[in-house]
């Protein structure tokens, strides 16, 4: 009886909390989607195709001028910010031009939604489909959610999870609320995602993080540098992941008056779940699969990667041959092929471009977590045990590994090895060796744990997976562990599905893979050690 009384009390408390903390406020009944959430400083913007200019959009979305989340229009809401010296634009009348040279950032609204994978669960394409077919394939059903509730626009209350053990490859998954809209203990009506990779400049207008053709050290930021989100600029790279997190989080302070918002804007480096929310929306009828925008190899072209670049043609994904802003920029027909909507209103640079560093890691206690996961100003990870400080838990997605890996005491035959010792490349080792088998065993445990994670676009859409193994440190799939061929695990469209390998605990998405027979697209995922690199960029998001 006491037990039943306790259950009743908890149920009543749960119902009470639901009525207090959950609300349909923000849902636009006419547009059938959560309206974009604004704070001071954010300027609703639409693109005037006649004048080829960005202009102030009506906050009430009159005549769908600001946004239209429909399968026909695919017009995701955009906002821009300007610096304090251009503050009059923040309160300008609708249809006022917003000059590009006065814009400091662009962000795109991803409204709260639930999803179901209706085709291709745990399968991957053996061959990359044509770009036309890729855009027509709609493998994920989306239903938008009212406010910060779990109630869909059809009135159905959707769960937060499903039991993956009851599903087989090819099954349809139950419709669940995407996890990207839970931020710590807050339920969000949506998130703002940077429209382009981050960039920055110095006082003399040099692009930071750029090595100028590979002939010099990267240009370091100075006291005038702040994060910008703009098209056709060199992206900010050559930073460790902890510094990328700091630069992203520091945007909310706006000490330079670059954005005009208050600290209520919780800015941070994009999380893996948030990247997944964008990717999944692309594979629904409300978006398109963006074409890759770079065929760059490791060379001079990597040092000056520009944001927003579109593919060379609708049939070719080359970028660096015969590419110009006038013919292939983000606002051109070719440029918009690299957008997540197939038009100017989507998000760019998520397919190839620079490798993007993501606020996600494998919780294996590796020293790289504190070495490269901290900035010089904020310690996200404890330097003694390499664990995430709970204060910053909502800013990072965490994935578990085996107990043996986490203890850093790995037994191979009668030998006890550290992570670094096990994963260190040795050309004399063969796939059948005990060391390689142990690497595979630990990687498989990690992958099996990833199967429980929803919404990140790796395990749910991959028919095979990869890890850094023997052959030239390249990726080997689990089904080819004894094969000497260079084969790779893939998601849809043959995007690489690579996971952690010992001392490479951080997640990286999007960029050029550099592996044969692997497509580089929005579902691509791999891991890295967190070090600064000329090919690694970053993207902030806003949650509030």
Short mmCIF file of C-alpha atoms in Angstrom, two decimals:
data_model
loop_
_atom_site.label_atom_id
_atom_site.label_comp_id
_atom_site.label_asym_id
_atom_site.label_seq_id
_atom_site.Cartn_x
_atom_site.Cartn_y
_atom_site.Cartn_z
CA UNK A 1 0.00 0.00 0.00
CA UNK A 2 2.84 2.38 0.85
CA UNK A 3 4.49 1.58 -2.46
CA UNK A 4 1.30 2.34 -4.36
CA UNK A 5 0.89 5.61 -2.44
CA UNK A 6 4.41 6.58 -3.44
CA UNK A 7 3.66 5.81 -7.09
CA UNK A 8 0.50 7.93 -6.94
CA UNK A 9 2.39 10.84 -5.39
CA UNK A 10 5.13 10.67 -8.01
CA UNK A 11 2.57 10.48 -10.82
CA UNK A 12 0.79 13.55 -9.47
CA UNK A 13 4.11 15.37 -9.17
CA UNK A 14 5.03 14.42 -12.73
CA UNK A 15 1.70 15.73 -14.01
CA UNK A 16 2.17 18.95 -12.07
CA UNK A 17 5.70 19.46 -13.40
CA UNK A 18 4.46 18.83 -16.93
CA UNK A 19 1.84 21.58 -16.68
CA UNK A 20 4.36 24.05 -15.19
CA UNK A 21 7.45 23.40 -17.30
CA UNK A 22 5.96 22.30 -20.63
CA UNK A 23 4.06 24.66 -22.87
CA UNK A 24 2.79 24.92 -26.43
CA UNK A 25 3.74 28.59 -26.40
CA UNK A 26 5.59 29.56 -29.56
CA UNK A 27 3.68 27.21 -31.84
CA UNK A 28 2.33 28.91 -34.95
CA UNK A 29 -0.97 27.26 -35.82
CA UNK A 30 -1.08 28.78 -39.29
CA UNK A 31 2.51 27.80 -40.23
CA UNK A 32 2.22 24.40 -38.45
CA UNK A 33 5.64 24.83 -36.85
CA UNK A 34 7.25 26.54 -33.85
CA UNK A 35 7.93 30.16 -34.71
CA UNK A 36 11.61 31.18 -34.50
CA UNK A 37 12.53 32.39 -31.03
CA UNK A 38 14.02 35.88 -31.00
CA UNK A 39 15.89 38.09 -28.57
CA UNK A 40 17.05 41.68 -28.99
CA UNK A 41 19.74 41.93 -31.64
CA UNK A 42 18.36 39.21 -33.88
CA UNK A 43 17.07 40.58 -37.18
CA UNK A 44 14.61 38.36 -39.12
CA UNK A 45 15.83 38.28 -42.70
CA UNK A 46 14.58 37.19 -46.11
CA UNK A 47 16.33 37.26 -49.47
CA UNK A 48 14.86 39.49 -52.16
CA UNK A 49 15.56 37.61 -55.38
CA UNK A 50 14.68 40.64 -57.49
CA UNK A 51 17.27 42.88 -55.84
CA UNK A 52 19.61 40.03 -54.78
CA UNK A 53 19.76 41.50 -51.30
CA UNK A 54 18.92 40.49 -47.74
CA UNK A 55 16.10 42.51 -46.20
CA UNK A 56 14.27 42.76 -42.88
CA UNK A 57 11.47 40.20 -42.65
CA UNK A 58 8.23 40.63 -40.69
CA UNK A 59 8.42 38.98 -37.27
CA UNK A 60 4.82 37.85 -37.63
CA UNK A 61 5.76 36.09 -40.90
CA UNK A 62 3.17 37.94 -42.96
CA UNK A 63 2.50 36.07 -46.21
CA UNK A 64 5.21 33.56 -45.22
CA UNK A 65 7.81 36.16 -46.08
CA UNK A 66 10.18 35.05 -43.32
CA UNK A 67 9.77 31.27 -43.26
CA UNK A 68 7.75 28.42 -44.70
CA UNK A 69 8.62 24.94 -43.44
CA UNK A 70 6.77 23.10 -46.17
CA UNK A 71 7.86 20.45 -48.66
CA UNK A 72 7.20 22.90 -51.50
CA UNK A 73 9.00 25.99 -50.20
CA UNK A 74 11.70 24.63 -47.87
CA UNK A 75 12.25 28.14 -46.56
CA UNK A 76 13.94 27.79 -43.18
CA UNK A 77 13.96 30.96 -41.07
CA UNK A 78 17.14 33.05 -41.17
CA UNK A 79 18.32 35.80 -38.83
CA UNK A 80 21.31 38.10 -39.08
CA UNK A 81 23.13 40.23 -36.53
CA UNK A 82 24.97 43.53 -36.89
CA UNK A 83 27.44 45.37 -34.66
CA UNK A 84 26.49 48.23 -32.34
CA UNK A 85 27.65 50.82 -34.87
CA UNK A 86 24.87 49.60 -37.16
CA UNK A 87 22.33 49.20 -34.34
CA UNK A 88 19.62 51.12 -36.23
CA UNK A 89 19.17 48.05 -38.45
CA UNK A 90 18.02 46.06 -35.42
CA UNK A 91 14.80 48.06 -35.30
CA UNK A 92 14.51 48.86 -39.00
CA UNK A 93 11.18 48.56 -40.81
CA UNK A 94 10.22 45.47 -42.79
CA UNK A 95 11.80 45.33 -46.27
CA UNK A 96 14.74 47.52 -45.25
CA UNK A 97 17.92 46.36 -46.97
CA UNK A 98 20.56 44.78 -44.72
CA UNK A 99 23.89 45.43 -46.47
CA UNK A 100 26.12 42.36 -46.50
CA UNK A 101 29.13 44.36 -45.31
CA UNK A 102 27.26 45.25 -42.11
CA UNK A 103 26.25 41.69 -41.19
CA UNK A 104 28.31 39.89 -38.54
CA UNK A 105 26.48 36.54 -38.38
CA UNK A 106 23.80 34.42 -40.06
CA UNK A 107 21.84 31.73 -38.17
CA UNK A 108 19.12 29.31 -39.32
CA UNK A 109 16.20 28.05 -37.20
CA UNK A 110 15.72 24.30 -36.69
CA UNK A 111 12.28 23.88 -35.05
CA UNK A 112 11.53 21.11 -32.56
CA UNK A 113 10.41 17.92 -34.28
CA UNK A 114 9.93 14.16 -33.97
CA UNK A 115 11.31 11.74 -36.53
CA UNK A 116 10.95 8.21 -37.84
CA UNK A 117 13.39 6.44 -40.15
CA UNK A 118 11.02 4.89 -42.67
CA UNK A 119 13.54 3.40 -45.06
CA UNK A 120 17.15 2.33 -44.70
CA UNK A 121 17.40 1.79 -40.94
CA UNK A 122 20.89 0.37 -40.27
CA UNK A 123 21.61 0.03 -43.96
CA UNK A 124 23.93 1.90 -46.30
CA UNK A 125 24.16 2.47 -50.02
CA UNK A 126 26.73 0.30 -51.72
CA UNK A 127 27.14 2.92 -54.39
CA UNK A 128 26.68 6.64 -54.18
CA UNK A 129 23.39 7.49 -55.92
CA UNK A 130 23.15 10.25 -58.46
CA UNK A 131 22.70 13.72 -56.99
CA UNK A 132 19.19 13.91 -58.44
CA UNK A 133 18.18 10.65 -56.80
CA UNK A 134 19.86 11.63 -53.55
CA UNK A 135 17.71 14.72 -53.33
CA UNK A 136 14.54 12.78 -54.15
CA UNK A 137 15.11 10.03 -51.60
CA UNK A 138 13.19 10.82 -48.44
CA UNK A 139 14.12 8.26 -45.85
CA UNK A 140 13.00 10.11 -42.71
CA UNK A 141 9.50 11.23 -41.80
CA UNK A 142 9.31 14.44 -39.75
CA UNK A 143 6.46 15.84 -37.70
CA UNK A 144 6.89 19.23 -36.08
CA UNK A 145 6.23 19.58 -32.35
CA UNK A 146 4.13 22.17 -30.51
CA UNK A 147 6.12 24.45 -28.21
CA UNK A 148 8.52 22.54 -25.96
CA UNK A 149 6.07 19.67 -25.47
CA UNK A 150 6.16 16.20 -27.00
CA UNK A 151 2.86 16.83 -28.79
CA UNK A 152 3.00 16.73 -32.57
CA UNK A 153 0.99 18.99 -34.84
CA UNK A 154 -1.46 16.10 -35.28
CA UNK A 155 -2.07 15.98 -31.50
CA UNK A 156 -0.11 12.75 -30.94
CA UNK A 157 2.17 12.62 -27.90
CA UNK A 158 5.49 11.17 -29.03
CA UNK A 159 7.99 9.28 -26.86
CA UNK A 160 11.64 10.24 -26.40
CA UNK A 161 13.15 6.84 -27.18
CA UNK A 162 12.56 3.42 -28.71
CA UNK A 163 13.94 -0.04 -28.04
CA UNK A 164 16.51 -0.65 -30.77
CA UNK A 165 16.88 -4.31 -29.71
CA UNK A 166 13.41 -5.01 -31.14
CA UNK A 167 14.29 -3.73 -34.61
CA UNK A 168 16.08 -5.33 -37.53
CA UNK A 169 17.96 -3.64 -40.36
CA UNK A 170 15.47 -2.18 -42.81
CA UNK A 171 12.69 -1.77 -40.24
CA UNK A 172 10.77 1.43 -39.72
CA UNK A 173 11.62 3.09 -36.42
CA UNK A 174 8.96 4.48 -34.07
CA UNK A 175 8.45 8.24 -34.22
CA UNK A 176 10.37 9.90 -31.35
CA UNK A 177 11.23 13.47 -30.34
CA UNK A 178 14.70 14.33 -31.56
CA UNK A 179 17.17 14.61 -28.64
CA UNK A 180 18.80 17.82 -29.93
CA UNK A 181 15.94 19.83 -28.42
CA UNK A 182 16.76 18.78 -24.87
CA UNK A 183 19.50 21.10 -23.60
CA UNK A 184 20.54 20.09 -20.10
CA UNK A 185 17.31 20.21 -18.10
CA UNK A 186 15.61 22.56 -20.59
CA UNK A 187 13.21 21.59 -23.37
CA UNK A 188 13.63 23.87 -26.38
CA UNK A 189 11.19 24.94 -29.07
CA UNK A 190 14.10 24.91 -31.52
CA UNK A 191 17.76 25.81 -31.98
CA UNK A 192 19.63 28.35 -34.08
CA UNK A 193 22.48 26.83 -36.14
CA UNK A 194 25.24 28.87 -37.80
CA UNK A 195 24.50 29.17 -41.52
CA UNK A 196 28.21 28.93 -42.43
CA UNK A 197 31.37 27.72 -40.74
CA UNK A 198 32.84 30.24 -38.32
CA UNK A 199 35.40 32.78 -39.45
CA UNK A 200 37.36 35.65 -37.95
CA UNK A 201 39.84 38.37 -38.88
CA UNK A 202 42.62 40.45 -37.31
CA UNK A 203 42.98 44.22 -37.19
CA UNK A 204 44.68 44.20 -40.57
CA UNK A 205 41.89 42.01 -41.99
CA UNK A 206 43.87 38.78 -42.16
CA UNK A 207 41.86 35.57 -41.86
CA UNK A 208 42.70 33.81 -38.61
CA UNK A 209 43.46 30.11 -38.72
CA UNK A 210 44.63 30.40 -42.32
CA UNK A 211 48.16 29.42 -43.36
CA UNK A 212 48.07 31.44 -46.58
CA UNK A 213 48.77 28.64 -49.01
CA UNK A 214 50.65 26.52 -46.51
CA UNK A 215 53.75 28.70 -46.57
CA UNK A 216 53.48 30.09 -43.05
CA UNK A 217 52.18 29.45 -39.57
CA UNK A 218 48.45 30.08 -39.09
CA UNK A 219 47.43 33.66 -38.50
CA UNK A 220 46.65 34.10 -34.80
CA UNK A 221 43.65 36.11 -33.56
CA UNK A 222 44.23 39.45 -31.86
CA UNK A 223 42.12 41.58 -29.51
CA UNK A 224 39.90 42.67 -32.40
CA UNK A 225 38.98 39.11 -33.42
CA UNK A 226 35.52 37.72 -32.74
CA UNK A 227 33.43 34.93 -34.28
CA UNK A 228 31.73 35.81 -37.54
CA UNK A 229 29.32 33.66 -39.54
CA UNK A 230 29.58 34.84 -43.14
CA UNK A 231 29.71 33.53 -46.72
CA UNK A 232 32.75 33.61 -49.02
CA UNK A 233 35.39 34.05 -46.33
CA UNK A 234 38.22 31.82 -45.17
CA UNK A 235 36.97 29.63 -42.33
CA UNK A 236 38.60 29.78 -38.89
CA UNK A 237 40.65 26.64 -38.35
CA UNK A 238 43.93 25.53 -36.72
CA UNK A 239 42.46 25.52 -33.18
CA UNK A 240 42.15 22.75 -30.65
CA UNK A 241 38.57 21.71 -29.97
CA UNK A 242 38.55 23.23 -26.46
CA UNK A 243 39.35 26.64 -27.92
CA UNK A 244 36.58 26.21 -30.48
CA UNK A 245 34.17 25.53 -27.65
CA UNK A 246 35.40 28.61 -25.80
CA UNK A 247 35.09 30.89 -28.85
CA UNK A 248 31.57 29.58 -29.48
CA UNK A 249 30.46 29.98 -25.86
CA UNK A 250 32.04 33.41 -25.57
CA UNK A 251 29.72 34.77 -28.26
CA UNK A 252 26.92 35.08 -25.71
CA UNK A 253 28.92 37.66 -23.74
CA UNK A 254 29.15 40.00 -26.78
CA UNK A 255 31.72 42.23 -25.08
CA UNK A 256 32.59 43.86 -28.43
CA UNK A 257 28.99 44.68 -29.33
CA UNK A 258 29.21 42.48 -32.39
CA UNK A 259 25.76 40.90 -32.15
CA UNK A 260 23.54 43.04 -29.94
CA UNK A 261 22.09 40.22 -27.86
CA UNK A 262 22.27 39.57 -24.12
CA UNK A 263 23.76 36.62 -22.25
CA UNK A 264 20.35 34.89 -22.40
CA UNK A 265 21.60 33.51 -25.72
CA UNK A 266 23.38 30.29 -24.77
CA UNK A 267 25.95 29.94 -27.53
CA UNK A 268 28.14 26.83 -27.84
CA UNK A 269 30.01 24.61 -30.27
CA UNK A 270 27.53 22.49 -32.20
CA UNK A 271 26.86 19.14 -30.51
CA UNK A 272 26.64 15.84 -32.33
CA UNK A 273 22.91 15.62 -31.64
CA UNK A 274 22.41 19.12 -33.06
CA UNK A 275 24.34 18.21 -36.20
CA UNK A 276 22.10 15.15 -36.43
CA UNK A 277 18.99 17.32 -36.19
CA UNK A 278 20.07 19.26 -39.27
CA UNK A 279 21.10 16.11 -41.15
CA UNK A 280 17.83 14.30 -40.44
CA UNK A 281 15.79 17.29 -41.58
CA UNK A 282 17.73 17.16 -44.88
CA UNK A 283 16.56 13.59 -45.44
CA UNK A 284 12.93 14.57 -44.94
CA UNK A 285 10.58 16.26 -47.37
CA UNK A 286 11.41 19.59 -45.73
CA UNK A 287 15.04 19.66 -46.89
CA UNK A 288 17.47 18.22 -49.43
CA UNK A 289 20.73 16.31 -49.24
CA UNK A 290 23.40 18.95 -49.92
CA UNK A 291 25.96 18.28 -52.61
CA UNK A 292 29.57 18.14 -51.51
CA UNK A 293 31.37 21.38 -52.18
CA UNK A 294 35.03 20.44 -52.32
CA UNK A 295 37.24 17.89 -53.97
CA UNK A 296 40.31 19.30 -52.29
CA UNK A 297 43.18 17.01 -51.43
CA UNK A 298 45.73 17.68 -48.75
CA UNK A 299 47.60 20.57 -50.33
CA UNK A 300 47.45 24.30 -50.77
CA UNK A 301 43.67 24.27 -51.31
CA UNK A 302 43.15 23.07 -47.74
CA UNK A 303 44.86 26.13 -46.30
CA UNK A 304 42.40 28.69 -47.62
CA UNK A 305 39.07 26.87 -47.46
CA UNK A 306 36.24 29.32 -48.03
CA UNK A 307 32.76 29.13 -46.58
CA UNK A 308 29.58 28.70 -48.67
CA UNK A 309 31.18 27.33 -51.84
CA UNK A 310 28.94 25.30 -54.12
CA UNK A 311 29.94 22.43 -56.42
CA UNK A 312 31.31 23.09 -59.88
CA UNK A 313 28.16 21.84 -61.60
CA UNK A 314 25.01 19.91 -60.75
CA UNK A 315 26.79 16.80 -62.02
CA UNK A 316 30.27 17.44 -60.59
CA UNK A 317 31.30 18.10 -57.02
CA UNK A 318 34.61 19.70 -57.88
CA UNK A 319 35.12 23.11 -56.39
CA UNK A 320 38.65 24.36 -56.83
CA UNK A 321 38.72 24.19 -60.61
CA UNK A 322 37.01 27.10 -62.35
CA UNK A 323 35.25 28.22 -59.18
CA UNK A 324 34.33 31.84 -58.55
CA UNK A 325 32.00 33.55 -56.13
CA UNK A 326 30.07 35.07 -59.02
CA UNK A 327 29.33 31.69 -60.61
CA UNK A 328 29.34 29.35 -57.61
CA UNK A 329 28.73 31.47 -54.50
CA UNK A 330 26.00 30.63 -51.99
CA UNK A 331 23.41 32.79 -53.76
CA UNK A 332 23.98 31.24 -57.22
CA UNK A 333 22.19 28.22 -58.70
CA UNK A 334 25.29 26.06 -58.25
CA UNK A 335 26.01 27.42 -54.78
CA UNK A 336 22.55 26.58 -53.51
CA UNK A 337 23.16 22.91 -54.35
CA UNK A 338 25.40 22.89 -51.27
CA UNK A 339 22.56 24.12 -49.04
CA UNK A 340 20.44 21.89 -46.80
CA UNK A 341 17.31 23.21 -48.52
CA UNK A 342 18.50 23.42 -52.12
CA UNK A 343 17.91 27.16 -51.93
CA UNK A 344 19.47 30.16 -50.21
CA UNK A 345 17.62 29.61 -46.91
CA UNK A 346 19.46 26.48 -45.81
CA UNK A 347 22.70 25.76 -43.96
CA UNK A 348 25.98 25.54 -45.85
CA UNK A 349 29.41 23.87 -45.42
CA UNK A 350 28.00 20.69 -43.87
CA UNK A 351 29.08 18.44 -46.74
CA UNK A 352 32.85 18.42 -47.23
CA UNK A 353 34.53 21.80 -46.86
CA UNK A 354 36.62 21.76 -43.69
CA UNK A 355 36.40 18.91 -41.21
CA UNK A 356 34.05 20.25 -38.54
CA UNK A 357 34.90 19.72 -34.91
CA UNK A 358 31.90 18.71 -32.82
CA UNK A 359 31.22 19.06 -29.09
CA UNK A 360 31.10 15.31 -28.53
CA UNK A 361 33.58 12.76 -27.21
CA UNK A 362 34.10 9.15 -26.21
CA UNK A 363 34.42 8.94 -22.43
CA UNK A 364 37.59 6.84 -22.36
CA UNK A 365 39.68 8.97 -20.02
CA UNK A 366 42.35 9.56 -22.63
CA UNK A 367 44.78 12.39 -21.94
CA UNK A 368 43.75 14.07 -25.20
CA UNK A 369 40.45 15.00 -23.54
CA UNK A 370 42.11 17.46 -21.17
CA UNK A 371 45.06 18.30 -23.41
CA UNK A 372 42.96 19.40 -26.38
CA UNK A 373 39.48 19.64 -24.87
CA UNK A 374 40.36 22.64 -22.70
CA UNK A 375 40.97 26.21 -23.74
CA UNK A 376 43.53 28.44 -22.07
CA UNK A 377 40.63 30.19 -20.28
CA UNK A 378 38.16 27.43 -19.41
CA UNK A 379 38.92 23.92 -18.21
CA UNK A 380 36.10 21.75 -19.51
CA UNK A 381 37.96 18.56 -18.60
CA UNK A 382 39.77 17.71 -15.38
CA UNK A 383 43.48 17.37 -16.11
CA UNK A 384 43.95 14.60 -13.52
CA UNK A 385 41.30 12.07 -14.52
CA UNK A 386 40.37 13.53 -17.94
CA UNK A 387 36.68 13.68 -17.03
CA UNK A 388 34.22 16.36 -18.09
CA UNK A 389 33.41 18.96 -15.48
CA UNK A 390 29.66 18.49 -14.70
CA UNK A 391 29.21 22.26 -14.97
CA UNK A 392 29.62 21.94 -18.73
CA UNK A 393 27.72 18.70 -19.27
CA UNK A 394 24.95 20.25 -21.36
CA UNK A 395 27.50 21.56 -23.85
CA UNK A 396 28.96 18.16 -24.77
CA UNK A 397 27.53 14.85 -26.02
CA UNK A 398 29.19 11.94 -24.22
CA UNK A 399 29.54 8.35 -25.49
CA UNK A 400 30.64 5.45 -23.34
CA UNK A 401 33.32 2.86 -24.06
CA UNK A 402 34.31 -0.50 -22.56
CA UNK A 403 35.44 -0.77 -18.95
CA UNK A 404 38.77 -2.13 -20.12
CA UNK A 405 39.34 0.84 -22.41
CA UNK A 406 38.26 3.34 -19.78
CA UNK A 407 40.52 1.86 -17.12
CA UNK A 408 43.47 2.22 -19.50
CA UNK A 409 44.58 -1.26 -18.55
CA UNK A 410 44.07 -3.42 -21.62
CA UNK A 411 45.00 -7.06 -21.58
CA UNK A 412 46.36 -8.67 -24.74
CA UNK A 413 47.41 -12.26 -24.07
CA UNK A 414 49.41 -11.78 -20.86
CA UNK A 415 50.48 -8.22 -21.65
CA UNK A 416 48.86 -5.13 -20.08
CA UNK A 417 48.79 -2.14 -22.42
CA UNK A 418 47.67 1.48 -22.23
CA UNK A 419 45.39 2.95 -24.89
CA UNK A 420 48.31 4.68 -26.58
CA UNK A 421 50.34 1.48 -26.67
CA UNK A 422 47.48 -0.57 -28.11
CA UNK A 423 46.47 1.90 -30.81
CA UNK A 424 49.98 2.89 -31.83
CA UNK A 425 50.49 2.00 -35.46
CA UNK A 426 52.96 -0.80 -36.16
CA UNK A 427 53.45 -1.79 -39.78
CA UNK A 428 54.65 -5.26 -38.82
CA UNK A 429 51.36 -6.22 -37.23
CA UNK A 430 48.94 -8.35 -39.24
CA UNK A 431 45.12 -8.33 -39.03
CA UNK A 432 45.09 -11.72 -37.33
CA UNK A 433 47.45 -10.54 -34.60
CA UNK A 434 46.16 -10.38 -31.04
CA UNK A 435 46.73 -6.61 -30.93
CA UNK A 436 44.54 -5.98 -33.96
CA UNK A 437 41.88 -8.34 -32.65
CA UNK A 438 41.84 -6.45 -29.37
CA UNK A 439 41.46 -3.12 -31.20
CA UNK A 440 38.53 -4.58 -33.08
CA UNK A 441 37.02 -6.02 -29.89
CA UNK A 442 37.15 -2.69 -28.05
CA UNK A 443 35.86 -0.77 -31.08
CA UNK A 444 32.94 -3.17 -31.40
CA UNK A 445 31.95 -2.62 -27.76
CA UNK A 446 31.93 1.12 -28.42
CA UNK A 447 29.80 0.65 -31.53
CA UNK A 448 27.36 -1.59 -29.69
CA UNK A 449 26.93 1.16 -27.08
CA UNK A 450 26.38 3.70 -29.84
CA UNK A 451 23.41 1.67 -31.06
CA UNK A 452 21.44 3.06 -28.13
CA UNK A 453 22.11 6.68 -29.13
CA UNK A 454 19.37 8.27 -31.23
CA UNK A 455 19.42 11.15 -33.67
CA UNK A 456 23.13 11.49 -34.42
CA UNK A 457 23.04 10.02 -37.91
CA UNK A 458 25.70 7.32 -37.53
CA UNK A 459 24.44 4.12 -35.97
CA UNK A 460 20.82 4.54 -37.12
CA UNK A 461 21.72 4.96 -40.77
CA UNK A 462 24.86 2.82 -41.13
CA UNK A 463 25.00 -0.73 -42.43
CA UNK A 464 28.64 -1.06 -41.39
CA UNK A 465 31.15 0.85 -39.33
CA UNK A 466 34.85 1.63 -39.30
CA UNK A 467 37.71 2.19 -36.92
CA UNK A 468 41.38 2.99 -37.21
CA UNK A 469 43.08 -0.34 -37.57
CA UNK A 470 46.09 -1.85 -39.21
CA UNK A 471 46.25 -0.87 -42.88
CA UNK A 472 48.11 2.46 -43.10
CA UNK A 473 46.02 3.62 -40.14
CA UNK A 474 43.05 3.65 -42.50
CA UNK A 475 39.55 2.54 -41.61
CA UNK A 476 38.57 -1.13 -41.60
CA UNK A 477 35.00 -2.33 -41.36
CA UNK A 478 34.01 -4.93 -38.81
CA UNK A 479 33.05 -7.40 -41.55
CA UNK A 480 36.46 -7.09 -43.15
CA UNK A 481 38.64 -7.32 -40.06
CA UNK A 482 40.69 -10.16 -41.60
CA UNK A 483 40.84 -8.59 -45.04
CA UNK A 484 43.84 -6.60 -46.24
CA UNK A 485 41.71 -4.48 -48.58
CA UNK A 486 41.04 -0.86 -47.72
CA UNK A 487 37.32 -1.07 -47.06
CA UNK A 488 35.18 1.25 -45.03
CA UNK A 489 31.98 1.38 -43.04
CA UNK A 490 29.36 3.62 -44.57
CA UNK A 491 26.06 5.37 -43.89
CA UNK A 492 23.56 6.43 -46.56
CA UNK A 493 25.07 7.86 -49.74
CA UNK A 494 28.24 5.99 -48.77
CA UNK A 495 29.23 8.62 -46.19
CA UNK A 496 31.95 7.36 -43.86
CA UNK A 497 30.86 5.91 -40.49
CA UNK A 498 34.03 5.98 -38.40
CA UNK A 499 34.27 5.75 -34.61
CA UNK A 500 36.78 6.37 -31.85
CA UNK A 501 40.17 4.73 -31.69
CA UNK A 502 41.88 5.04 -28.33
CA UNK A 503 43.64 8.39 -28.33
CA UNK A 504 41.25 9.98 -30.87
CA UNK A 505 38.26 10.57 -28.57
CA UNK A 506 36.62 13.63 -30.18
CA UNK A 507 33.97 13.58 -32.91
CA UNK A 508 34.42 15.22 -36.30
CA UNK A 509 31.76 15.59 -39.00
CA UNK A 510 31.30 16.59 -42.60
CA UNK A 511 34.69 17.29 -44.14
CA UNK A 512 36.82 15.68 -46.80
CA UNK A 513 37.50 12.09 -45.78
CA UNK A 514 40.56 11.39 -47.87
CA UNK A 515 39.71 7.68 -48.16
CA UNK A 516 39.05 5.92 -51.47
CA UNK A 517 35.49 4.87 -52.33
CA UNK A 518 34.05 6.99 -49.53
CA UNK A 519 31.63 9.83 -50.11
CA UNK A 520 31.96 12.87 -47.88
CA UNK A 521 28.57 14.21 -46.94
CA UNK A 522 26.30 15.43 -44.18
CA UNK A 523 26.09 12.00 -42.50
CA UNK A 524 29.85 11.45 -42.49
CA UNK A 525 31.36 10.99 -39.04
CA UNK A 526 34.81 10.21 -37.76
CA UNK A 527 37.01 10.86 -34.74
CA UNK A 528 40.19 12.80 -34.06
CA UNK A 529 42.51 13.71 -31.20
CA UNK A 530 41.28 17.28 -30.77
CA UNK A 531 44.44 18.97 -32.03
CA UNK A 532 44.38 22.11 -34.13
CA UNK A 533 44.54 21.35 -37.83
CA UNK A 534 44.47 23.38 -41.03
CA UNK A 535 41.51 21.34 -42.27
CA UNK A 536 39.30 21.54 -39.16
CA UNK A 537 36.65 24.24 -38.79
CA UNK A 538 33.78 24.80 -36.35
CA UNK A 539 30.18 25.98 -36.15
CA UNK A 540 28.33 27.56 -33.20
CA UNK A 541 24.68 27.04 -32.25
CA UNK A 542 22.34 29.07 -30.04
CA UNK A 543 19.93 27.62 -27.47
CA UNK A 544 17.60 29.58 -25.18
#
